[in-house]
PDB file of C-alpha atoms in Angstrom:
ATOM      1  CA  MET E   1      -5.643  23.640  17.667  1.00  0.00           C
ATOM      2  CA  SER E   2      -2.706  21.873  16.322  1.00  0.00           C
ATOM      3  CA  LEU E   3      -3.292  18.314  14.949  1.00  0.00           C
ATOM      4  CA  GLU E   4      -0.861  16.187  12.841  1.00  0.00           C
ATOM      5  CA  VAL E   5      -1.503  12.763  11.413  1.00  0.00           C
ATOM      6  CA  LEU E   6       0.032  10.018  13.539  1.00  0.00           C
ATOM      7  CA  GLY E   7      -0.444   7.131  11.331  1.00  0.00           C
ATOM      8  CA  ILE E   8      -2.655   5.350   8.798  1.00  0.00           C
ATOM      9  CA  SER E   9      -4.321   2.140  10.012  1.00  0.00           C
ATOM     10  CA  PHE E  10      -5.193  -0.791   7.801  1.00  0.00           C
ATOM     11  CA  ASP E  11      -7.671  -3.645   8.684  1.00  0.00           C
ATOM     12  CA  ALA E  12      -6.130  -7.093   7.749  1.00  0.00           C
ATOM     13  CA  GLN E  13      -6.623 -10.752   7.899  1.00  0.00           C
ATOM     14  CA  ASN E  14      -2.921 -11.259   8.741  1.00  0.00           C
ATOM     15  CA  ALA E  15      -1.376  -7.971  10.024  1.00  0.00           C
ATOM     16  CA  ALA E  16       2.315  -9.098   9.660  1.00  0.00           C
ATOM     17  CA  ALA E  17       1.926 -10.558   6.104  1.00  0.00           C
ATOM     18  CA  LEU E  18       0.152  -7.419   4.774  1.00  0.00           C
ATOM     19  CA  ALA E  19       2.583  -5.072   6.588  1.00  0.00           C
ATOM     20  CA  GLY E  20       5.379  -7.178   5.123  1.00  0.00           C
ATOM     21  CA  PHE E  21       4.034  -6.464   1.677  1.00  0.00           C
ATOM     22  CA  TRP E  22       3.758  -2.815   2.277  1.00  0.00           C
ATOM     23  CA  SER E  23       7.284  -2.707   3.762  1.00  0.00           C
ATOM     24  CA  ARG E  24       8.664  -4.081   0.531  1.00  0.00           C
ATOM     25  CA  VAL E  25       6.735  -1.875  -1.462  1.00  0.00           C
ATOM     26  CA  LEU E  26       7.736   1.248   0.240  1.00  0.00           C
ATOM     27  CA  ALA E  27      11.213   0.191   1.326  1.00  0.00           C
ATOM     28  CA  ARG E  28      10.521   0.910   4.899  1.00  0.00           C
ATOM     29  CA  ASP E  29      11.331  -1.284   7.954  1.00  0.00           C
ATOM     30  CA  LEU E  30       8.674  -3.728   9.521  1.00  0.00           C
ATOM     31  CA  GLY E  31       8.569  -3.558  13.163  1.00  0.00           C
ATOM     32  CA  ASP E  32      10.358  -6.270  14.913  1.00  0.00           C
ATOM     33  CA  ASP E  33       7.269  -7.134  17.066  1.00  0.00           C
ATOM     34  CA  ALA E  34       5.020  -7.930  13.824  1.00  0.00           C
ATOM     35  CA  THR E  35       2.433 -10.632  14.598  1.00  0.00           C
ATOM     36  CA  GLU E  36      -0.659 -11.831  12.813  1.00  0.00           C
ATOM     37  CA  GLU E  37      -2.707  -9.501  15.278  1.00  0.00           C
ATOM     38  CA  PHE E  38      -0.740  -6.235  14.824  1.00  0.00           C
ATOM     39  CA  ALA E  39       2.240  -4.901  12.871  1.00  0.00           C
ATOM     40  CA  SER E  40       3.612  -1.497  12.103  1.00  0.00           C
ATOM     41  CA  ILE E  41       5.909   0.206   9.524  1.00  0.00           C
ATOM     42  CA  ALA E  42       7.794   3.280  10.732  1.00  0.00           C
ATOM     43  CA  PRO E  43       8.237   6.331   8.577  1.00  0.00           C
ATOM     44  CA  SER E  44      11.568   6.319   6.542  1.00  0.00           C
ATOM     45  CA  ARG E  45      14.177   8.692   7.859  1.00  0.00           C
ATOM     46  CA  GLY E  46      13.644  11.918   6.248  1.00  0.00           C
ATOM     47  CA  ASP E  47      10.585  11.440   4.363  1.00  0.00           C
ATOM     48  CA  GLY E  48       8.235  12.430   7.061  1.00  0.00           C
ATOM     49  CA  GLY E  49       5.547   9.912   6.141  1.00  0.00           C
ATOM     50  CA  PRO E  50       3.046   8.660   8.645  1.00  0.00           C
ATOM     51  CA  LEU E  51       3.300   5.621  10.798  1.00  0.00           C
ATOM     52  CA  LEU E  52       1.512   2.694   8.933  1.00  0.00           C
ATOM     53  CA  MET E  53      -0.361   0.231  11.266  1.00  0.00           C
ATOM     54  CA  PHE E  54      -2.080  -3.035  10.591  1.00  0.00           C
ATOM     55  CA  ARG E  55      -4.557  -4.565  12.872  1.00  0.00           C
ATOM     56  CA  ARG E  56      -6.166  -8.060  12.511  1.00  0.00           C
ATOM     57  CA  VAL E  57     -10.125  -7.800  12.128  1.00  0.00           C
ATOM     58  CA  PRO E  58     -12.364 -10.843  11.954  1.00  0.00           C
ATOM     59  CA  GLU E  59     -14.150  -9.780   8.613  1.00  0.00           C
ATOM     60  CA  GLY E  60     -12.574  -9.614   5.227  1.00  0.00           C
ATOM     61  CA  LYS E  61     -12.736  -6.804   2.836  1.00  0.00           C
ATOM     62  CA  THR E  62     -16.129  -6.525   0.927  1.00  0.00           C
ATOM     63  CA  VAL E  63     -16.367  -3.215  -0.898  1.00  0.00           C
ATOM     64  CA  LYS E  64     -14.058  -0.641  -2.627  1.00  0.00           C
ATOM     65  CA  ASN E  65     -11.918   1.219   0.041  1.00  0.00           C
ATOM     66  CA  ARG E  66     -12.643   4.918   0.386  1.00  0.00           C
ATOM     67  CA  VAL E  67      -9.052   5.877   0.937  1.00  0.00           C
ATOM     68  CA  HIS E  68      -6.051   4.782  -1.016  1.00  0.00           C
ATOM     69  CA  PHE E  69      -2.393   5.514  -1.715  1.00  0.00           C
ATOM     70  CA  ASP E  70      -1.445   7.170  -4.858  1.00  0.00           C
ATOM     71  CA  LEU E  71       2.410   6.150  -5.431  1.00  0.00           C
ATOM     72  CA  LYS E  72       4.457   7.777  -7.888  1.00  0.00           C
ATOM     73  CA  ALA E  73       7.330   6.302  -9.873  1.00  0.00           C
ATOM     74  CA  ASP E  74       9.710   7.502 -12.637  1.00  0.00           C
ATOM     75  CA  ASP E  75       9.444   4.355 -14.523  1.00  0.00           C
ATOM     76  CA  VAL E  76       5.756   3.111 -14.252  1.00  0.00           C
ATOM     77  CA  GLN E  77       6.437  -0.010 -16.267  1.00  0.00           C
ATOM     78  CA  ALA E  78       9.262  -1.231 -14.345  1.00  0.00           C
ATOM     79  CA  GLU E  79       7.487  -0.421 -11.025  1.00  0.00           C
ATOM     80  CA  THR E  80       4.394  -2.103 -12.179  1.00  0.00           C
ATOM     81  CA  ARG E  81       6.440  -5.399 -12.661  1.00  0.00           C
ATOM     82  CA  ARG E  82       7.944  -4.956  -9.267  1.00  0.00           C
ATOM     83  CA  LEU E  83       4.756  -4.570  -7.533  1.00  0.00           C
ATOM     84  CA  ILE E  84       3.249  -7.563  -9.345  1.00  0.00           C
ATOM     85  CA  ALA E  85       6.240  -9.645  -8.301  1.00  0.00           C
ATOM     86  CA  LEU E  86       5.740  -8.607  -4.721  1.00  0.00           C
ATOM     87  CA  GLY E  87       2.169  -9.816  -4.898  1.00  0.00           C
ATOM     88  CA  ALA E  88       0.079  -6.916  -6.085  1.00  0.00           C
ATOM     89  CA  ARG E  89      -2.634  -7.545  -8.711  1.00  0.00           C
ATOM     90  CA  GLU E  90      -3.089  -5.225 -11.671  1.00  0.00           C
ATOM     91  CA  LEU E  91      -6.617  -4.079 -11.895  1.00  0.00           C
ATOM     92  CA  ARG E  92      -6.738  -1.709 -14.580  1.00  0.00           C
ATOM     93  CA  SER E  93      -4.419   0.863 -16.525  1.00  0.00           C
ATOM     94  CA  PHE E  94      -4.854   4.115 -18.493  1.00  0.00           C
ATOM     95  CA  GLY E  95      -2.637   5.610 -20.890  1.00  0.00           C
ATOM     96  CA  GLU E  96       0.559   4.472 -22.884  1.00  0.00           C
ATOM     97  CA  ASN E  97       4.038   3.785 -22.260  1.00  0.00           C
ATOM     98  CA  ASN E  98       5.325   5.662 -19.263  1.00  0.00           C
ATOM     99  CA  ASN E  99       2.473   8.056 -18.972  1.00  0.00           C
ATOM    100  CA  GLN E 100       0.452   5.399 -17.452  1.00  0.00           C
ATOM    101  CA  TRP E 101      -1.684   5.451 -14.375  1.00  0.00           C
ATOM    102  CA  VAL E 102      -2.037   1.938 -13.023  1.00  0.00           C
ATOM    103  CA  SER E 103      -4.565   0.750 -10.463  1.00  0.00           C
ATOM    104  CA  PHE E 104      -3.704  -2.402  -8.250  1.00  0.00           C
ATOM    105  CA  ALA E 105      -4.897  -4.484  -5.245  1.00  0.00           C
ATOM    106  CA  ASP E 106      -2.653  -5.352  -2.426  1.00  0.00           C
ATOM    107  CA  PRO E 107      -2.562  -8.948  -1.343  1.00  0.00           C
ATOM    108  CA  GLU E 108      -5.853  -8.396   0.725  1.00  0.00           C
ATOM    109  CA  GLY E 109      -7.606  -6.633  -1.878  1.00  0.00           C
ATOM    110  CA  ASN E 110      -7.044  -2.926  -0.831  1.00  0.00           C
ATOM    111  CA  GLU E 111      -6.743  -0.668  -3.953  1.00  0.00           C
ATOM    112  CA  PHE E 112      -3.947   1.839  -4.690  1.00  0.00           C
ATOM    113  CA  ASP E 113      -2.636   3.619  -7.653  1.00  0.00           C
ATOM    114  CA  LEU E 114       0.700   4.191  -9.366  1.00  0.00           C
ATOM    115  CA  VAL E 115       1.292   7.356 -11.468  1.00  0.00           C
ATOM    116  CA  PRO E 116       4.224   8.872 -13.197  1.00  0.00           C
ATOM    117  CA  ALA E 117       6.465  11.115 -11.358  1.00  0.00           C
TER     118      ALA E 117
END
């Protein structure tokens, strides 16, 4: 058997808005056909990452997500400022200076972490 990950899907209240946030975070192109119902972000050329898909669902997020992104950065403090400016909300941080691990929520409350590279 041979399997590979096609993509990662997110439930969303507004698929285009949430995909827009993540396209800016990851510096990937938002699909031209993005709507409130469905949006996608293709992998960047050369990074081999999965397709990200966002689908509108009627219910909102109610509990902690069971899967999340762990993002890495050379400068955690600078990236923290950038993520907050894009609409992320800092939840908690551990460590000092650039040896920080920071947990965030995206604009719809999905958790993700930022760690030093």
